[in-house]
Coordinates of N, CA and C in Angstrom, one line a residue:
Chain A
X1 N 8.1 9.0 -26.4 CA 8.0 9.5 -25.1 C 6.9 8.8 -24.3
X2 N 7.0 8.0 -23.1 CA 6.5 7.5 -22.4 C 5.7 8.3 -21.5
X3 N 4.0 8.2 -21.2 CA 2.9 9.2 -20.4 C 2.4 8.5 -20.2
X4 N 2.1 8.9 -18.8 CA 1.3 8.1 -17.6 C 0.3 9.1 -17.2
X5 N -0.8 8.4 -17.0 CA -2.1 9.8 -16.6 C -2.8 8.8 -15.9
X6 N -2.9 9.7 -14.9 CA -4.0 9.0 -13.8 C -5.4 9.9 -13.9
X7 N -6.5 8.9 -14.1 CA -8.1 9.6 -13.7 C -9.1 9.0 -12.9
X8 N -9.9 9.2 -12.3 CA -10.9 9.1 -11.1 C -11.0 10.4 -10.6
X9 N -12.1 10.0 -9.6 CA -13.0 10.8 -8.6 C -11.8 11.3 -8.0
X10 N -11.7 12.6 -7.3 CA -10.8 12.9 -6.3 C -11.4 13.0 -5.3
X11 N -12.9 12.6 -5.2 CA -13.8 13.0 -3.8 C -14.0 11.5 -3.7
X12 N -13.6 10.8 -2.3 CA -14.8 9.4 -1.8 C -15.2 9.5 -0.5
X13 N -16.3 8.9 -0.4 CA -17.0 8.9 0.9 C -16.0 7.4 1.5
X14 N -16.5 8.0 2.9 CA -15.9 6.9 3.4 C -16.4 5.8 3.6
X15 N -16.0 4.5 3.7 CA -16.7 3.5 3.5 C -16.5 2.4 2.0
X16 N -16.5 3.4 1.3 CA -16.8 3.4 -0.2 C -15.0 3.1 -0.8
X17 N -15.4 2.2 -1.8 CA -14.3 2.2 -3.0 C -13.8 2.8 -3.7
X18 N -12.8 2.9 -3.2 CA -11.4 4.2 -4.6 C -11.2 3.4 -5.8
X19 N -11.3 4.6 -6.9 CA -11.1 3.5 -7.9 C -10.3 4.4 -8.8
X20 N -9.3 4.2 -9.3 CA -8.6 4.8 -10.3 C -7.7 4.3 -11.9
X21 N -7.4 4.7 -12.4 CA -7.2 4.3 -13.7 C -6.3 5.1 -14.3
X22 N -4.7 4.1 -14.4 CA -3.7 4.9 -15.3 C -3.6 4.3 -16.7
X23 N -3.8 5.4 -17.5 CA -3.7 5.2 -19.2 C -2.1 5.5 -19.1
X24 N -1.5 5.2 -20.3 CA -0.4 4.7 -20.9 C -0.2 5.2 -22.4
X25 N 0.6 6.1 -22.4 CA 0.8 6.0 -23.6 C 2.6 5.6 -24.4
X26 N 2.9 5.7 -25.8 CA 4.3 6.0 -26.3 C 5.1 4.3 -25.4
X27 N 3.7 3.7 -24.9 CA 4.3 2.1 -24.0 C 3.4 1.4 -24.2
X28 N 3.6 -0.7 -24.3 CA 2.8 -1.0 -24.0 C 2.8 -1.5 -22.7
X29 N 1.5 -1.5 -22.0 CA 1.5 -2.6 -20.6 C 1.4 -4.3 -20.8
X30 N 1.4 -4.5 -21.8 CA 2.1 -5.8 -22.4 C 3.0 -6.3 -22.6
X31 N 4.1 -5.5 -22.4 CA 5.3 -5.6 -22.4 C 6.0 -6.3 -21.5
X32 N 6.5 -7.7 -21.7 CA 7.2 -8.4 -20.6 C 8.3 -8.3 -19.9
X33 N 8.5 -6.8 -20.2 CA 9.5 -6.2 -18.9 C 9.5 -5.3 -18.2
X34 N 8.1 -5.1 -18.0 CA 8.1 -4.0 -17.6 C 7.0 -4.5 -16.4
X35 N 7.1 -3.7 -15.2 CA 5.9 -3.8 -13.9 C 4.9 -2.3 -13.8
X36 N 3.7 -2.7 -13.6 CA 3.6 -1.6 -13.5 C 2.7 -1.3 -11.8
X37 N 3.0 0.1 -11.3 CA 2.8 0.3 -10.0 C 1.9 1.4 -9.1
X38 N 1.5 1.2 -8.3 CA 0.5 2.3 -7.7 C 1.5 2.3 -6.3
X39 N 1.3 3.9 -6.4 CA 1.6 4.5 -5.0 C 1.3 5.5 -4.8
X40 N 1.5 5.9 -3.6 CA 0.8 6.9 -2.6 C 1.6 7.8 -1.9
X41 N 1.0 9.1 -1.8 CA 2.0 9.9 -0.8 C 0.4 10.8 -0.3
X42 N 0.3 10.1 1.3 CA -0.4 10.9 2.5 C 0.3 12.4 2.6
X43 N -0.8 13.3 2.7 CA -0.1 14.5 3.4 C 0.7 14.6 4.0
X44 N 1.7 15.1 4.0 CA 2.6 15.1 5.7 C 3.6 13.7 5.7
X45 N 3.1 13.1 4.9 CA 4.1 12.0 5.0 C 4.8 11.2 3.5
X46 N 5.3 10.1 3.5 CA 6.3 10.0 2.9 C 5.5 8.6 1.6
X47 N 6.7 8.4 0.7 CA 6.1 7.6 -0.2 C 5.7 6.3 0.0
X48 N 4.6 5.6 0.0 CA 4.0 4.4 0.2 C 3.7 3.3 -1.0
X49 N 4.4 2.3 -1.5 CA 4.1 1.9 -2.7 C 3.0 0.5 -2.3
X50 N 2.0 0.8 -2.9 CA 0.9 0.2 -2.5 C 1.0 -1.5 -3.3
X51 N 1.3 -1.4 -4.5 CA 1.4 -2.6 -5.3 C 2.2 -2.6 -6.5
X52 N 1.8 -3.7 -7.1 CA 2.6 -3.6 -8.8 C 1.7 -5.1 -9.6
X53 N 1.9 -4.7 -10.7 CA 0.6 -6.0 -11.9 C 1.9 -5.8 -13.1
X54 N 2.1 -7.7 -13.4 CA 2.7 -7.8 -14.5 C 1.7 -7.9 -15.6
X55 N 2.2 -8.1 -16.8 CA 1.4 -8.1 -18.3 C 0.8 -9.6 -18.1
X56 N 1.3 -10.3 -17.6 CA 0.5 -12.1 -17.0 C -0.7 -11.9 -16.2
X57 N -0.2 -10.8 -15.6 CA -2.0 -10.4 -14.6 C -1.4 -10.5 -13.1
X58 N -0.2 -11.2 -13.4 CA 0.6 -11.5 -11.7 C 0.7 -10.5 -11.0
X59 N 0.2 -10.5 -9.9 CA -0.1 -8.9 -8.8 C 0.6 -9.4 -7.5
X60 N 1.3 -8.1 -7.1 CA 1.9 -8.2 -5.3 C 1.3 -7.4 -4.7
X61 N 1.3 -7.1 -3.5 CA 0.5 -6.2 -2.7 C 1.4 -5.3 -1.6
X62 N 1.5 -4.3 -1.0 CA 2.0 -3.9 0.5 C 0.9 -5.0 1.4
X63 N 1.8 -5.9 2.3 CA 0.5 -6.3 2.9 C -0.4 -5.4 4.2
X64 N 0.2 -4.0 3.9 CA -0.5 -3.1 5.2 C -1.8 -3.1 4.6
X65 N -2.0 -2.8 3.1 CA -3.3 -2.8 2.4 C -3.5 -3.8 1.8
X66 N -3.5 -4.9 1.4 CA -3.1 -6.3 0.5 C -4.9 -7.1 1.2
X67 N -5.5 -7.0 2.1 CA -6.9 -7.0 2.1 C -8.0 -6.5 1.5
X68 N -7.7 -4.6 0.7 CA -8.6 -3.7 0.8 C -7.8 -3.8 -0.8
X69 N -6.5 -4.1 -1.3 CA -6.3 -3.4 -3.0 C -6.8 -4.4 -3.9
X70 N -7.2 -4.2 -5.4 CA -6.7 -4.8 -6.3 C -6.6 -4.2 -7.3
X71 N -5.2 -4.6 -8.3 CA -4.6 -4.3 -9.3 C -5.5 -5.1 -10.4
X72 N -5.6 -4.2 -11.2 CA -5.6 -5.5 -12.3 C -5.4 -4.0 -13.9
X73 N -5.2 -5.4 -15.0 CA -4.5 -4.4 -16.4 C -5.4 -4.4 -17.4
X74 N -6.1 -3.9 -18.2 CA -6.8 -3.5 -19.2 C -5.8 -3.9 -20.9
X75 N -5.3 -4.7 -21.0 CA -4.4 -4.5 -22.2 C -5.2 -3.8 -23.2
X76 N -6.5 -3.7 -23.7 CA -6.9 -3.7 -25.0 C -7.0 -1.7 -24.8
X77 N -7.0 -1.4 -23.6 CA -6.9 -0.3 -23.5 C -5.7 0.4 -23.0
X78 N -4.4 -0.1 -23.4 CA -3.3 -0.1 -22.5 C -3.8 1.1 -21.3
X79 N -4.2 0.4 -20.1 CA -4.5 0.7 -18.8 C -4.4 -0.1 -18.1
X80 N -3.7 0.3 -16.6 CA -4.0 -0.5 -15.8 C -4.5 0.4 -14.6
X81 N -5.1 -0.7 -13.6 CA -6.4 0.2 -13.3 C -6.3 -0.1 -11.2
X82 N -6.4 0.5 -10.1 CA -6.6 0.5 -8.7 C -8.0 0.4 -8.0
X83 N -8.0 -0.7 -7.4 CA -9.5 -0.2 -6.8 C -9.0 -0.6 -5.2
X84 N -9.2 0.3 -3.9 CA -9.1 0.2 -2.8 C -10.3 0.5 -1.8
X85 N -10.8 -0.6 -1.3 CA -12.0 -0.7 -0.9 C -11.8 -0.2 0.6
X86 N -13.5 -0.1 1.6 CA -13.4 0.2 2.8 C -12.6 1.3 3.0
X87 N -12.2 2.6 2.3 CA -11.2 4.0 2.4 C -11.8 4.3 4.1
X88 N -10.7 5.4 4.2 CA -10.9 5.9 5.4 C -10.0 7.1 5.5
X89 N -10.4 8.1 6.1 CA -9.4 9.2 6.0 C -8.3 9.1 5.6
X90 N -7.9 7.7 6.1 CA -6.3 8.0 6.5 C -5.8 7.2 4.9
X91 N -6.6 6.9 4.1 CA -6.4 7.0 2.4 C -6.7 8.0 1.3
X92 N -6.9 9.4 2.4 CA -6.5 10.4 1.3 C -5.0 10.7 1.6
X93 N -4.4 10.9 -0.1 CA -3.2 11.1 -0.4 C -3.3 11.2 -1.7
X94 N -2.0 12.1 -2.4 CA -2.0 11.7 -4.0 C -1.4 10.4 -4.3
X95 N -2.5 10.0 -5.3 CA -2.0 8.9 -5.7 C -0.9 8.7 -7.3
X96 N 0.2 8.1 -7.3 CA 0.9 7.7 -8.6 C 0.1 6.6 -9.3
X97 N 0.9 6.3 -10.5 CA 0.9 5.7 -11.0 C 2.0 5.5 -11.8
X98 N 3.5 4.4 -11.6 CA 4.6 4.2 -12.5 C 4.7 2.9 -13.1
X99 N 5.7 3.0 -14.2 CA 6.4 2.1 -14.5 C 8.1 2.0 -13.8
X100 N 8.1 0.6 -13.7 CA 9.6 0.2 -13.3 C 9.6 -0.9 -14.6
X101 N 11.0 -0.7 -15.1 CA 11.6 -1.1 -15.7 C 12.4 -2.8 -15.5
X102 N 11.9 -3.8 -15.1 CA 12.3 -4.9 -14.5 C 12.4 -4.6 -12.8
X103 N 13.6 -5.3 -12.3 CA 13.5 -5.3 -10.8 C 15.1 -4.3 -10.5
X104 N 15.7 -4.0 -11.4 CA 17.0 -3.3 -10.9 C 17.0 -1.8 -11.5
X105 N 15.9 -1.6 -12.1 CA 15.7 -0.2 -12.7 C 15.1 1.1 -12.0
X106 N 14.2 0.8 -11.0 CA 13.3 2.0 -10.7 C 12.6 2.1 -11.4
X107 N 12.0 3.6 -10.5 CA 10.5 3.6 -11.2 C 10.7 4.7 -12.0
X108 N 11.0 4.5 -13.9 CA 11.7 5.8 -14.2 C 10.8 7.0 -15.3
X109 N 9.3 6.2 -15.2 CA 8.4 7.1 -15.2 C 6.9 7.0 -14.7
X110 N 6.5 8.2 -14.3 CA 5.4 8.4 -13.5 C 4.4 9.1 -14.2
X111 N 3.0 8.8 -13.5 CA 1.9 10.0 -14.1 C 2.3 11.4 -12.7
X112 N 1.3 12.0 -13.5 CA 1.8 13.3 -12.5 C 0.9 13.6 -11.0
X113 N 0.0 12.6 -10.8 CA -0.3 12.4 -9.5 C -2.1 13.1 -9.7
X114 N -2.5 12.2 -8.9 CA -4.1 12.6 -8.7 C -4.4 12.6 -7.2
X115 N -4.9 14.0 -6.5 CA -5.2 13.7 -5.2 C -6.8 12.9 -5.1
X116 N -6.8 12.1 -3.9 CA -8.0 11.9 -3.7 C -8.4 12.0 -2.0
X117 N -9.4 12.8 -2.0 CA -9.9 13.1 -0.4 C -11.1 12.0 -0.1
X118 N -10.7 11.8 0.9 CA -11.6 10.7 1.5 C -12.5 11.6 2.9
X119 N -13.5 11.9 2.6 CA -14.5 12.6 3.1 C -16.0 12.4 2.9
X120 N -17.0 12.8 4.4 CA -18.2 12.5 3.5 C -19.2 14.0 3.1
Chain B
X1 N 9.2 -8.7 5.8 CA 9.1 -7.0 4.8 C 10.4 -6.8 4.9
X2 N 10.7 -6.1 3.6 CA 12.5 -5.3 4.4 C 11.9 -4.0 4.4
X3 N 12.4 -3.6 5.7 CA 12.4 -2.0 6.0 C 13.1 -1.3 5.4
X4 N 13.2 -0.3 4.9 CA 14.5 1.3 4.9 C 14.3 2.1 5.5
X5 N 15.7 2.7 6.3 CA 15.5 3.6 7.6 C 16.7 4.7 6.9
X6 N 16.0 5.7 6.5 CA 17.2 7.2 6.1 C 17.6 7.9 6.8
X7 N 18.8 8.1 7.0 CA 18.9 9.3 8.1 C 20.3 10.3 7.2
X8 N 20.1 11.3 7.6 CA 18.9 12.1 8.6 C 16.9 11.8 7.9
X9 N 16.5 12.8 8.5 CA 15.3 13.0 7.7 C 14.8 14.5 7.7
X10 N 15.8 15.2 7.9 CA 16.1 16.5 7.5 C 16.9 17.0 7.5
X11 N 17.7 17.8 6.9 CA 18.8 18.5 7.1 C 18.7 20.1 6.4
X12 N 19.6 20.9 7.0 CA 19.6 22.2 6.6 C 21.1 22.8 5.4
X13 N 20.9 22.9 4.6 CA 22.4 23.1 3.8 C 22.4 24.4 3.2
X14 N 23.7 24.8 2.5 CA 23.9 26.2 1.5 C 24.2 25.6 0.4
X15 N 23.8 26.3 -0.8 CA 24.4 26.6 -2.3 C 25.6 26.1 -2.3
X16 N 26.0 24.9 -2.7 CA 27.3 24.4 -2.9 C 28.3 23.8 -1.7
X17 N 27.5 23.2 -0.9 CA 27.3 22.2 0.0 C 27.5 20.5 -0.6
X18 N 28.1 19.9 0.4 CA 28.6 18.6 -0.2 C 27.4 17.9 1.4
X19 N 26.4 17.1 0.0 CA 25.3 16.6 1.2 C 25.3 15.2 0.7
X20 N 24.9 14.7 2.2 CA 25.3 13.1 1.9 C 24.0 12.1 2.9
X21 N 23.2 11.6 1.9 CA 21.7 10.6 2.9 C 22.3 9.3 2.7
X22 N 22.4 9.1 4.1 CA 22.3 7.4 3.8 C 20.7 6.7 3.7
X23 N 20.9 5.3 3.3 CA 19.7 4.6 3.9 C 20.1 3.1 3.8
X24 N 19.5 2.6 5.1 CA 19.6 1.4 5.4 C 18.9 0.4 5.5
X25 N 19.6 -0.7 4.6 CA 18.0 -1.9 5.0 C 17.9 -2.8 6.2
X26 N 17.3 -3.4 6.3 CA 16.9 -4.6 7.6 C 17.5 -5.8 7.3
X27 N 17.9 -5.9 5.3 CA 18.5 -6.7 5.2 C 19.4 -6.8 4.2
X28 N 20.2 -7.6 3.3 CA 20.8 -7.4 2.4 C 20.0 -7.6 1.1
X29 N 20.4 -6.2 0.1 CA 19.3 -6.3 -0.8 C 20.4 -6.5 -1.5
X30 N 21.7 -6.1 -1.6 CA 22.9 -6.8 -3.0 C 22.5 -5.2 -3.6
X31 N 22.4 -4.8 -4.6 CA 22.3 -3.2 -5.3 C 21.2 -3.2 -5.7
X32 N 20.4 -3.6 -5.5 CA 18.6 -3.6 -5.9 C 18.1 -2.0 -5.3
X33 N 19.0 -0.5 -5.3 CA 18.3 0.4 -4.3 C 18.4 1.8 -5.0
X34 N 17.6 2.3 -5.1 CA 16.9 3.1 -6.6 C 16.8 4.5 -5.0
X35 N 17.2 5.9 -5.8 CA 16.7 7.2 -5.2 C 16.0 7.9 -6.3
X36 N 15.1 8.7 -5.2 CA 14.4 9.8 -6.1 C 14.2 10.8 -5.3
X37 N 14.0 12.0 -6.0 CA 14.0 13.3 -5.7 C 12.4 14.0 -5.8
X38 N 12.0 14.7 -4.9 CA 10.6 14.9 -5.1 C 10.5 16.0 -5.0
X39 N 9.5 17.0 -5.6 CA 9.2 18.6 -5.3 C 7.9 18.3 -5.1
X40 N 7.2 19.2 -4.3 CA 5.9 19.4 -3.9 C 5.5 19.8 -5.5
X41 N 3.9 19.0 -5.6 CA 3.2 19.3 -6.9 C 3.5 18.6 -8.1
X42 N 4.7 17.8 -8.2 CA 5.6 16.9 -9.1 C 5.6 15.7 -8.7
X43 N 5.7 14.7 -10.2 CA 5.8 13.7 -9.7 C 7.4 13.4 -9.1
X44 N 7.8 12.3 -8.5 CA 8.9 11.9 -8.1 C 10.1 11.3 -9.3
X45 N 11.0 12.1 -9.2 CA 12.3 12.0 -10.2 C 12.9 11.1 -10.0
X46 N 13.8 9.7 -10.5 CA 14.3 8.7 -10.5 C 15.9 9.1 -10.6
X47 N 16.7 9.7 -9.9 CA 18.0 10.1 -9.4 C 18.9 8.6 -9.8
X48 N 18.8 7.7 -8.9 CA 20.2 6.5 -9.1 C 19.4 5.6 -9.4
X49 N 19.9 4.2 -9.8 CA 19.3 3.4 -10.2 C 20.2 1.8 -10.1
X50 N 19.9 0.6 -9.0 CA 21.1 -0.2 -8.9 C 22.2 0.4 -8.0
X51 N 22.2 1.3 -7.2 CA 22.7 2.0 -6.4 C 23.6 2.5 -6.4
X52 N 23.8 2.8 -7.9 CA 25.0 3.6 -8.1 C 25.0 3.7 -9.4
X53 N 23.9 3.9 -11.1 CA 23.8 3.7 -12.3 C 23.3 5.1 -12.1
X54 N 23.7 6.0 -12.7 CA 23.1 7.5 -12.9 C 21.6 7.3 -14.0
X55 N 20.6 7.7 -13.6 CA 19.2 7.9 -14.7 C 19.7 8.9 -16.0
X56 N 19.5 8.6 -16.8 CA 19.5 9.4 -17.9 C 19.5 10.8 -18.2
X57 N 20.3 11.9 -18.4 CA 19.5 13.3 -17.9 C 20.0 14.0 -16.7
X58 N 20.2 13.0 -15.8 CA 20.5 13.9 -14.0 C 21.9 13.8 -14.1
X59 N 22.1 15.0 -13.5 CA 23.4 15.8 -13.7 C 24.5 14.9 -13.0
X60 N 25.9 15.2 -13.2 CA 26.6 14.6 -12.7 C 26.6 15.1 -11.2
X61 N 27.0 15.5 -10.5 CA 26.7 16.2 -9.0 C 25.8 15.2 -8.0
X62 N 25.5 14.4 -8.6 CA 24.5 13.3 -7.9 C 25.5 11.8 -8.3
X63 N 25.3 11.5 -7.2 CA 26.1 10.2 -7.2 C 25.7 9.0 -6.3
X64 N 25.5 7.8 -5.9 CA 24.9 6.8 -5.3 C 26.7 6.2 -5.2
X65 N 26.2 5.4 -3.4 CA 27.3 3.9 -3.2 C 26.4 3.0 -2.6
X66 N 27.3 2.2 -2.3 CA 27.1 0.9 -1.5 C 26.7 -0.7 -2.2
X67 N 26.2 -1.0 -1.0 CA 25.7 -2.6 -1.4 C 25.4 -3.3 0.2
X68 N 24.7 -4.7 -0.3 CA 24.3 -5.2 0.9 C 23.3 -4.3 1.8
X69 N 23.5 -3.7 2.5 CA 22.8 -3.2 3.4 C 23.1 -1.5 3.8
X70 N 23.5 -1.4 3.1 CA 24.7 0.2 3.6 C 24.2 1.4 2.4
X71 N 23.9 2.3 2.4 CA 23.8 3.1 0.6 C 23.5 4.6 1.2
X72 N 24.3 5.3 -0.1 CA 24.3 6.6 0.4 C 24.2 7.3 -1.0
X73 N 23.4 8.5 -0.8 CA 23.3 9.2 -2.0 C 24.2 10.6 -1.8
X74 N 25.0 10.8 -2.5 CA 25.3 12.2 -2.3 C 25.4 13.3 -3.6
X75 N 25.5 14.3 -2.7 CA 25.2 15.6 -3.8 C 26.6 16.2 -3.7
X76 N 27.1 16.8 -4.8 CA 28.7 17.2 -4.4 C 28.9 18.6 -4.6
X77 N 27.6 19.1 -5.3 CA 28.0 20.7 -5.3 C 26.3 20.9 -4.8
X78 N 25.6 21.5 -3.5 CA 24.2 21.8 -3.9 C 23.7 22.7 -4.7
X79 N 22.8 22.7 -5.5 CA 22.2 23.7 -6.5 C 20.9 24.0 -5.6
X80 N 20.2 25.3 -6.2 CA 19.0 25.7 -5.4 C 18.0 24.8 -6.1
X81 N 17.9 24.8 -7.5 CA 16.9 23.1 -7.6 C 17.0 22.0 -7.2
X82 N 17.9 21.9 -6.4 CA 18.4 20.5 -5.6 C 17.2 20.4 -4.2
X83 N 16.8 21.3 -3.5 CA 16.1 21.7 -2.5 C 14.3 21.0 -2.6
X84 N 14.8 19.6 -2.5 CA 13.6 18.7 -2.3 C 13.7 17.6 -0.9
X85 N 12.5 16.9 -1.4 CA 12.8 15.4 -0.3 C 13.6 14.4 -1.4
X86 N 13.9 13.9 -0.7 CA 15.0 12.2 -1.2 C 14.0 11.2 -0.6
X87 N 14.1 9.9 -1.6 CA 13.7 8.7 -1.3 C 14.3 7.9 -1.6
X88 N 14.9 6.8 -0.6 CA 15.6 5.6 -1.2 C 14.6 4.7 -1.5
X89 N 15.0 3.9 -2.4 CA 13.5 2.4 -2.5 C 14.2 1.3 -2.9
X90 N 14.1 0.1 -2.1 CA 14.4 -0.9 -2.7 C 14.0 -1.9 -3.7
X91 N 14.7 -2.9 -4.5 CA 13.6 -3.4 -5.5 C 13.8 -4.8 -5.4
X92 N 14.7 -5.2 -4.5 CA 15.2 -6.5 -4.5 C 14.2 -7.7 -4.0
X93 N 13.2 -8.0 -3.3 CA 12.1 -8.5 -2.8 C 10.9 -8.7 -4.0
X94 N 10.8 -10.5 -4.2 CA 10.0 -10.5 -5.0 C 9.0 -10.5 -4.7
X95 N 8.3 -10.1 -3.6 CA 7.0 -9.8 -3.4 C 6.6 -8.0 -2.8
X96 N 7.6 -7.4 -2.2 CA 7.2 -5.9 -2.2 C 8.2 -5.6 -2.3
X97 N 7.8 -4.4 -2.7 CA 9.2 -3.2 -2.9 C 8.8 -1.9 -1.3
X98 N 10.1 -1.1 -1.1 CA 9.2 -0.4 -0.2 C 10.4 0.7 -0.2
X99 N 9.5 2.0 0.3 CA 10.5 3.2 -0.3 C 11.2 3.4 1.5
X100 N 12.6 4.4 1.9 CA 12.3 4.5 2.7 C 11.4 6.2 3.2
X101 N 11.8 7.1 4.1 CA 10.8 7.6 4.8 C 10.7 8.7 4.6
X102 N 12.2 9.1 3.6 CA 12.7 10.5 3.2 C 13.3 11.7 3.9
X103 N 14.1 11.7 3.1 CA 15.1 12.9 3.8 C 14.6 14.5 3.0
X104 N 14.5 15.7 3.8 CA 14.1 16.9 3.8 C 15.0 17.8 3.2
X105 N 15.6 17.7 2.3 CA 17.3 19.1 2.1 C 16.3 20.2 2.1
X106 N 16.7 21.4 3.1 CA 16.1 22.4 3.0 C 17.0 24.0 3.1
X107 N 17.1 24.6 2.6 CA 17.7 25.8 2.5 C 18.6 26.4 3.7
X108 N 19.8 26.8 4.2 CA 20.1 27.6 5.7 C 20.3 28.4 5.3

């Protein structure tokens, strides 16, 4: 059984860097078929997929945030890990963390979501 | 970017209702177009897969079409656990993926 668990702060000041961190388990993030992904869902609004990090280190971005993210993967701790700089209100939302299964599969497991408020 | 635009983005239905979302892209993705189902407090459930491959587990009553540009999810009996948001997402773009904006099924 594949588990995804997201942990960090759920409080940031604004200004300041979000930083979060999905563990993995029952998978490795080493795995060469597999992507793994951060996304977002704002209150009131709808799903935002912020990026994705292969097991090579190779990272894409949404370019609405692709200034402020970076991905990167932890192998020896299968983790891979979010940091989004300069927050602003309008980056509190709960945040995901999935796997997709190559490019024709979806994303067919998730952690169960961590809110983070961006407040000072 | 390729956009996805769902419509409706809300709808009102009954218990055993035949409900049907489309979503459209900006361009041709070929079947690269994955749905999911969301409840408040949960993560997001992976419904179709390839735009028409059922996920493992999810009931028959859920069904995906299309291709190129055109894709529809539909439900053929509604159940009261069916009463979430829908997301379509594409996966075809090798540099972003992007969900579209979500459709509301909510109780009449």
């Amino acid at each position: 059984q594949v588990l995804l668990q997201e942990s960090g702060p759920g409080l940031v000041k604004p200004s300041q860097t979000l930083s979060l961190t999905c563990t993995v388990s029952g998978g490795s993030v080493s795995s060469d078929i597999y992507y793994w992904s951060w996304i977002r869902r704002p209150a009131g609004k709808g799903l935002e997929w912020i990026g994705r990090i292969y097991t090579s280190g190779s990272t894409n971005y949404n370019p609405s945030l692709k200034s402020r993210v970076t991905i990167s993967v932890d192998t020896s701790k299968n983790q891979f890990s979010l940091k989004l700089s300069s927050v602003t209100a309008a980056d509190t939302a709960v945040y995901y963390c999935a796997r997709a299964f190559g490019y024709s599969s979806g994303f067919d497991y998730w952690g169960q979501g961590t809110l983070v408020t961006v407040s000072s | 970017d390729i956009q996805m635009t769902q419509s409706p983005s809300s709808l009102s239905a009954s218990v055993g209702d035949r409900v049907t979302i489309t979503c459209r892209a900006s361009q041709s993705i070929s079947s690269y177009l994955n749905w999911y189902q969301h409840k408040p407090g949960k993560a997001p459930k992976l419904l179709i897969y390839a735009a028409s491959s059922l996920q493992s587990g999810v009931p028959s009553r859920f069904s995906g079409s299309g291709s190129g540009t055109d894709f529809t999810l539909t439900i053929s009996s509604l159940q009261p656990e069916d009463f979430a948001t829908y997301y379509c997402q594409q996966s075809y773009s090798t540099l972003t993926w992007t969900f579209g904006q979500g459709t509301k099924v909510e109780i009449k």
